Amino acid sequence: MPTLKFAVLAGDYIGPEVMAEALRVLGHVARQEGLALAPTAADVGGAGIDNHGKALPDSTLRICEASDAILFGSVGGPKWEKLPPKEQPERAALLPLRKHFTLFANIRPGLLYPELTGLSPLKSERIPDGIDIVCIRELTGGLYFGKPKETTTLPDGDVQAVDTMIYRRSEIERITETAIVTARSRKKKLCSIDKANVLETSVLWRKTVTEYVARNAPDIELSHMLVDNAAMQLVRGPNQFDVLVTENMFGDILSDEMAVICGSLGMLSSASLGAGRNSLGLPFGLYEPAGGTAPDIAGKGIANPCAQVLSCALMLRHSFGLEKPAARIEAAVRGAVTGGSRTADISFGGASVGTRAMADAIIARL
Ligand code: IPM
Ligand code: MG
């Protein structure tokens, strides 16, 4: 029986609540499909700070290293807000994990079922069939990690801070490859986003993407768009895009814009794929919901577990090569939600179910 060895980093506030339900759904699928689950739980984020003095404790990192994938919850919240920025749970847990495992490819699906279009702040006539796009964000380069990165006091007494935006051709090529694979599994349409009218890194980005696609993927229809225009086009008509690919910071911003037009953060999952291979020869990856820790509803049993459940599906697909159970989970979530089982965030103010009942509804569809 194949054994799925993964680290479970549930994190803070609603993190453990939705994680418990997602693991229950995953356990159900595993029994049906004859898969053995071998999850190992570890502290991260605020839980890491409280229990080990660090958002990413060494013991947690070791557990991740010994696993084939990381199932991540969400981290941070008011309890740790007074810490200096560098020690904040989000930054001090996620960024080192991304760097340590070279998680360079962040795949964020922007999916809004047609039945839920009313949740989007966009007028329904702009999205008659819901939204179905994917943002591929480069995750280990650019302004986030470039050196120098420092604040200095100048001889004249003024203070100056610098972040450095660096991209190598090889980094652009590998994220382009991920984007091509994603585009091929969909409509074979790829839009690369940059700021080539101003930034040197963007000039290299555009040239590299163009050449790489011409050489390796002539079947893909490639276009380019400047990031400011892309921000506008996303709200004018998101479905003019299919797959977007962009650098780290632009992707951070555009993927949040994409998330909000998709209505509820409780429905959006993401995969961060590494350059390294796991013991199965597949990409090591980190899988997490987009929503955050939602401290305001923590402990009430009403958080939407769907994004965490969908993150499990992405893990099965990308790090374990299990497409069928992944697709079954995605269909079950869709079936449960469109069939009327909805947590408060997606219930339009009507009758809603709690976290556990939502997971039950998903299990019932499996
Ligand atoms: C994200 C988050 C992180 C980022 C923060 C928490 C460091 O916003 O995953 O999009 O900026 O990448
Ligand atoms: Mg972000």
PDB file of C-alpha atoms in Angstrom, residues 204-365:
ATOM      1  CA  LEU A 204      15.161  40.052 -19.009  1.00  0.00           C
ATOM      2  CA  TRP A 205      11.936  38.391 -17.819  1.00  0.00           C
ATOM      3  CA  ARG A 206      10.051  39.177 -21.035  1.00  0.00           C
ATOM      4  CA  LYS A 207      12.949  38.183 -23.303  1.00  0.00           C
ATOM      5  CA  THR A 208      13.537  34.926 -21.430  1.00  0.00           C
ATOM      6  CA  VAL A 209       9.863  33.900 -21.323  1.00  0.00           C
ATOM      7  CA  THR A 210       9.474  34.709 -25.031  1.00  0.00           C
ATOM      8  CA  GLU A 211      12.536  32.708 -26.064  1.00  0.00           C
ATOM      9  CA  TYR A 212      11.816  29.792 -23.733  1.00  0.00           C
ATOM     10  CA  VAL A 213       8.234  29.381 -24.956  1.00  0.00           C
ATOM     11  CA  ALA A 214       9.273  29.720 -28.611  1.00  0.00           C
ATOM     12  CA  ARG A 215      11.932  27.042 -28.127  1.00  0.00           C
ATOM     13  CA  ASN A 216      10.075  24.595 -25.883  1.00  0.00           C
ATOM     14  CA  ALA A 217       6.358  25.207 -26.183  1.00  0.00           C
ATOM     15  CA  PRO A 218       5.307  26.490 -29.624  1.00  0.00           C
ATOM     16  CA  ASP A 219       1.868  24.999 -28.859  1.00  0.00           C
ATOM     17  CA  ILE A 220       1.310  27.631 -26.143  1.00  0.00           C
ATOM     18  CA  GLU A 221      -0.297  30.954 -27.039  1.00  0.00           C
ATOM     19  CA  LEU A 222       1.863  33.472 -25.179  1.00  0.00           C
ATOM     20  CA  SER A 223       1.054  37.117 -24.490  1.00  0.00           C
ATOM     21  CA  HIS A 224       2.651  39.793 -22.317  1.00  0.00           C
ATOM     22  CA  MET A 225       1.059  42.487 -20.196  1.00  0.00           C
ATOM     23  CA  LEU A 226       2.392  45.275 -18.008  1.00  0.00           C
ATOM     24  CA  VAL A 227       1.544  44.748 -14.347  1.00  0.00           C
ATOM     25  CA  ASP A 228      -0.449  47.966 -13.877  1.00  0.00           C
ATOM     26  CA  ASN A 229      -2.611  47.094 -16.846  1.00  0.00           C
ATOM     27  CA  ALA A 230      -2.965  43.510 -15.585  1.00  0.00           C
ATOM     28  CA  ALA A 231      -4.292  44.822 -12.266  1.00  0.00           C
ATOM     29  CA  MET A 232      -6.996  46.679 -14.208  1.00  0.00           C
ATOM     30  CA  GLN A 233      -7.789  43.857 -16.611  1.00  0.00           C
ATOM     31  CA  LEU A 234      -8.282  41.416 -13.728  1.00  0.00           C
ATOM     32  CA  VAL A 235     -11.251  43.422 -12.483  1.00  0.00           C
ATOM     33  CA  ARG A 236     -12.565  44.314 -15.935  1.00  0.00           C
ATOM     34  CA  GLY A 237     -12.778  40.709 -17.048  1.00  0.00           C
ATOM     35  CA  PRO A 238     -10.786  38.074 -15.195  1.00  0.00           C
ATOM     36  CA  ASN A 239     -11.609  35.289 -17.648  1.00  0.00           C
ATOM     37  CA  GLN A 240      -9.708  37.015 -20.453  1.00  0.00           C
ATOM     38  CA  PHE A 241      -6.800  35.290 -18.685  1.00  0.00           C
ATOM     39  CA  ASP A 242      -6.263  31.588 -18.263  1.00  0.00           C
ATOM     40  CA  VAL A 243      -2.791  31.133 -16.794  1.00  0.00           C
ATOM     41  CA  LEU A 244      -0.774  34.134 -15.561  1.00  0.00           C
ATOM     42  CA  VAL A 245       2.926  33.946 -14.788  1.00  0.00           C
ATOM     43  CA  THR A 246       4.797  36.667 -12.956  1.00  0.00           C
ATOM     44  CA  GLU A 247       7.636  37.544 -10.609  1.00  0.00           C
ATOM     45  CA  ASN A 248       7.444  37.352  -6.820  1.00  0.00           C
ATOM     46  CA  MET A 249       6.169  40.781  -5.745  1.00  0.00           C
ATOM     47  CA  PHE A 250       3.794  41.325  -8.667  1.00  0.00           C
ATOM     48  CA  GLY A 251       2.440  37.842  -7.987  1.00  0.00           C
ATOM     49  CA  ASP A 252       1.928  38.617  -4.317  1.00  0.00           C
ATOM     50  CA  ILE A 253      -0.224  41.617  -5.194  1.00  0.00           C
ATOM     51  CA  LEU A 254      -2.076  40.215  -8.206  1.00  0.00           C
ATOM     52  CA  SER A 255      -2.882  36.944  -6.442  1.00  0.00           C
ATOM     53  CA  ASP A 256      -4.555  38.853  -3.597  1.00  0.00           C
ATOM     54  CA  GLU A 257      -6.546  40.827  -6.154  1.00  0.00           C
ATOM     55  CA  MET A 258      -7.495  37.554  -7.793  1.00  0.00           C
ATOM     56  CA  ALA A 259      -8.501  36.111  -4.424  1.00  0.00           C
ATOM     57  CA  VAL A 260     -10.863  38.963  -3.610  1.00  0.00           C
ATOM     58  CA  ILE A 261     -12.635  38.842  -6.970  1.00  0.00           C
ATOM     59  CA  CYS A 262     -13.145  35.114  -6.382  1.00  0.00           C
ATOM     60  CA  GLY A 263     -15.461  35.926  -3.506  1.00  0.00           C
ATOM     61  CA  SER A 264     -14.299  33.968  -0.490  1.00  0.00           C
ATOM     62  CA  LEU A 265     -10.806  33.285   0.763  1.00  0.00           C
ATOM     63  CA  GLY A 266     -12.258  30.192   2.387  1.00  0.00           C
ATOM     64  CA  MET A 267     -12.369  28.494  -1.006  1.00  0.00           C
ATOM     65  CA  LEU A 268      -8.859  29.164  -2.329  1.00  0.00           C
ATOM     66  CA  SER A 269      -5.928  26.792  -2.036  1.00  0.00           C
ATOM     67  CA  SER A 270      -2.353  27.018  -3.254  1.00  0.00           C
ATOM     68  CA  ALA A 271       0.689  24.920  -3.999  1.00  0.00           C
ATOM     69  CA  SER A 272       4.321  26.005  -3.668  1.00  0.00           C
ATOM     70  CA  LEU A 273       6.472  23.561  -5.570  1.00  0.00           C
ATOM     71  CA  GLY A 274      10.146  23.079  -4.909  1.00  0.00           C
ATOM     72  CA  ALA A 275      13.110  22.640  -7.191  1.00  0.00           C
ATOM     73  CA  GLY A 276      13.956  19.432  -5.296  1.00  0.00           C
ATOM     74  CA  ARG A 277      12.396  16.014  -5.693  1.00  0.00           C
ATOM     75  CA  ASN A 278      10.877  14.000  -2.846  1.00  0.00           C
ATOM     76  CA  SER A 279      11.477  10.287  -2.187  1.00  0.00           C
ATOM     77  CA  LEU A 280       8.957   9.500  -4.943  1.00  0.00           C
ATOM     78  CA  GLY A 281      10.852  11.558  -7.516  1.00  0.00           C
ATOM     79  CA  LEU A 282       8.065  14.148  -7.569  1.00  0.00           C
ATOM     80  CA  PRO A 283       8.278  17.844  -6.596  1.00  0.00           C
ATOM     81  CA  PHE A 284       8.541  18.474  -2.881  1.00  0.00           C
ATOM     82  CA  GLY A 285       5.862  21.049  -2.117  1.00  0.00           C
ATOM     83  CA  LEU A 286       4.043  23.097   0.481  1.00  0.00           C
ATOM     84  CA  TYR A 287       0.262  23.234   0.269  1.00  0.00           C
ATOM     85  CA  GLU A 288      -1.761  25.913   2.003  1.00  0.00           C
ATOM     86  CA  PRO A 289      -5.104  27.699   1.984  1.00  0.00           C
ATOM     87  CA  ALA A 290      -5.080  31.364   0.961  1.00  0.00           C
ATOM     88  CA  GLY A 291      -7.303  32.618   3.735  1.00  0.00           C
ATOM     89  CA  GLY A 292      -5.150  33.237   6.794  1.00  0.00           C
ATOM     90  CA  THR A 293      -5.866  32.559  10.465  1.00  0.00           C
ATOM     91  CA  ALA A 294      -9.160  34.527  10.796  1.00  0.00           C
ATOM     92  CA  PRO A 295      -8.761  35.257  14.547  1.00  0.00           C
ATOM     93  CA  ASP A 296     -12.253  36.827  14.634  1.00  0.00           C
ATOM     94  CA  ILE A 297     -13.979  33.489  14.039  1.00  0.00           C
ATOM     95  CA  ALA A 298     -11.422  31.162  15.666  1.00  0.00           C
ATOM     96  CA  GLY A 299     -12.805  28.680  18.210  1.00  0.00           C
ATOM     97  CA  LYS A 300     -16.384  29.044  16.964  1.00  0.00           C
ATOM     98  CA  GLY A 301     -16.373  26.014  14.694  1.00  0.00           C
ATOM     99  CA  ILE A 302     -17.616  28.029  11.725  1.00  0.00           C
ATOM    100  CA  ALA A 303     -14.488  28.424   9.580  1.00  0.00           C
ATOM    101  CA  ASN A 304     -14.693  27.166   6.017  1.00  0.00           C
ATOM    102  CA  PRO A 305     -12.506  24.057   5.661  1.00  0.00           C
ATOM    103  CA  CYS A 306     -12.795  23.903   1.844  1.00  0.00           C
ATOM    104  CA  ALA A 307      -9.525  25.707   1.065  1.00  0.00           C
ATOM    105  CA  GLN A 308      -7.608  23.373   3.371  1.00  0.00           C
ATOM    106  CA  VAL A 309      -9.349  20.353   1.853  1.00  0.00           C
ATOM    107  CA  LEU A 310      -8.512  21.602  -1.653  1.00  0.00           C
ATOM    108  CA  SER A 311      -4.883  22.045  -0.545  1.00  0.00           C
ATOM    109  CA  CYS A 312      -4.866  18.318   0.273  1.00  0.00           C
ATOM    110  CA  ALA A 313      -6.026  17.647  -3.289  1.00  0.00           C
ATOM    111  CA  LEU A 314      -3.156  19.736  -4.667  1.00  0.00           C
ATOM    112  CA  MET A 315      -0.722  17.809  -2.466  1.00  0.00           C
ATOM    113  CA  LEU A 316      -2.001  14.471  -3.758  1.00  0.00           C
ATOM    114  CA  ARG A 317      -1.702  15.684  -7.343  1.00  0.00           C
ATOM    115  CA  HIS A 318       1.686  17.390  -7.298  1.00  0.00           C
ATOM    116  CA  SER A 319       3.771  15.680  -4.609  1.00  0.00           C
ATOM    117  CA  PHE A 320       2.253  12.184  -4.707  1.00  0.00           C
ATOM    118  CA  GLY A 321       1.220  11.915  -8.368  1.00  0.00           C
ATOM    119  CA  LEU A 322      -2.307  10.867  -7.377  1.00  0.00           C
ATOM    120  CA  GLU A 323      -4.508  12.640  -9.892  1.00  0.00           C
ATOM    121  CA  LYS A 324      -7.642  10.518  -9.427  1.00  0.00           C
ATOM    122  CA  PRO A 325      -8.128  11.025  -5.675  1.00  0.00           C
ATOM    123  CA  ALA A 326      -7.172  14.694  -6.121  1.00  0.00           C
ATOM    124  CA  ALA A 327      -9.855  15.196  -8.749  1.00  0.00           C
ATOM    125  CA  ARG A 328     -12.363  13.265  -6.603  1.00  0.00           C
ATOM    126  CA  ILE A 329     -11.765  15.612  -3.669  1.00  0.00           C
ATOM    127  CA  GLU A 330     -12.174  18.663  -5.901  1.00  0.00           C
ATOM    128  CA  ALA A 331     -15.414  17.284  -7.327  1.00  0.00           C
ATOM    129  CA  ALA A 332     -16.710  16.471  -3.826  1.00  0.00           C
ATOM    130  CA  VAL A 333     -16.046  20.017  -2.591  1.00  0.00           C
ATOM    131  CA  ARG A 334     -17.757  21.441  -5.631  1.00  0.00           C
ATOM    132  CA  GLY A 335     -20.674  19.047  -5.244  1.00  0.00           C
ATOM    133  CA  ALA A 336     -21.112  19.800  -1.567  1.00  0.00           C
ATOM    134  CA  VAL A 337     -21.004  23.578  -2.034  1.00  0.00           C
ATOM    135  CA  THR A 338     -23.189  23.757  -5.122  1.00  0.00           C
ATOM    136  CA  GLY A 339     -25.538  21.241  -3.484  1.00  0.00           C
ATOM    137  CA  GLY A 340     -26.178  23.782  -0.748  1.00  0.00           C
ATOM    138  CA  SER A 341     -23.836  22.873   2.134  1.00  0.00           C
ATOM    139  CA  ARG A 342     -22.195  26.187   2.880  1.00  0.00           C
ATOM    140  CA  THR A 343     -20.279  27.751   5.716  1.00  0.00           C
ATOM    141  CA  ALA A 344     -21.252  31.301   6.684  1.00  0.00           C
ATOM    142  CA  ASP A 345     -18.660  32.957   4.409  1.00  0.00           C
ATOM    143  CA  ILE A 346     -20.327  31.494   1.300  1.00  0.00           C
ATOM    144  CA  SER A 347     -23.968  31.246   2.377  1.00  0.00           C
ATOM    145  CA  PHE A 348     -25.170  34.700   1.222  1.00  0.00           C
ATOM    146  CA  GLY A 349     -26.555  35.297   4.700  1.00  0.00           C
ATOM    147  CA  GLY A 350     -28.787  32.216   4.427  1.00  0.00           C
ATOM    148  CA  ALA A 351     -28.639  28.991   6.403  1.00  0.00           C
ATOM    149  CA  SER A 352     -25.079  27.893   7.027  1.00  0.00           C
ATOM    150  CA  VAL A 353     -23.228  24.880   8.398  1.00  0.00           C
ATOM    151  CA  GLY A 354     -20.192  24.679  10.675  1.00  0.00           C
ATOM    152  CA  THR A 355     -16.675  23.454   9.889  1.00  0.00           C
ATOM    153  CA  ARG A 356     -17.375  19.853  10.824  1.00  0.00           C
ATOM    154  CA  ALA A 357     -20.689  19.611   8.989  1.00  0.00           C
ATOM    155  CA  MET A 358     -19.066  21.101   5.894  1.00  0.00           C
ATOM    156  CA  ALA A 359     -16.435  18.369   5.981  1.00  0.00           C
ATOM    157  CA  ASP A 360     -19.184  15.776   6.510  1.00  0.00           C
ATOM    158  CA  ALA A 361     -20.940  17.078   3.406  1.00  0.00           C
ATOM    159  CA  ILE A 362     -17.735  16.711   1.414  1.00  0.00           C
ATOM    160  CA  ILE A 363     -17.216  13.177   2.742  1.00  0.00           C
ATOM    161  CA  ALA A 364     -20.799  12.298   1.837  1.00  0.00           C
ATOM    162  CA  ARG A 365     -20.014  13.239  -1.794  1.00  0.00           C
TER     163      ARG A 365
END
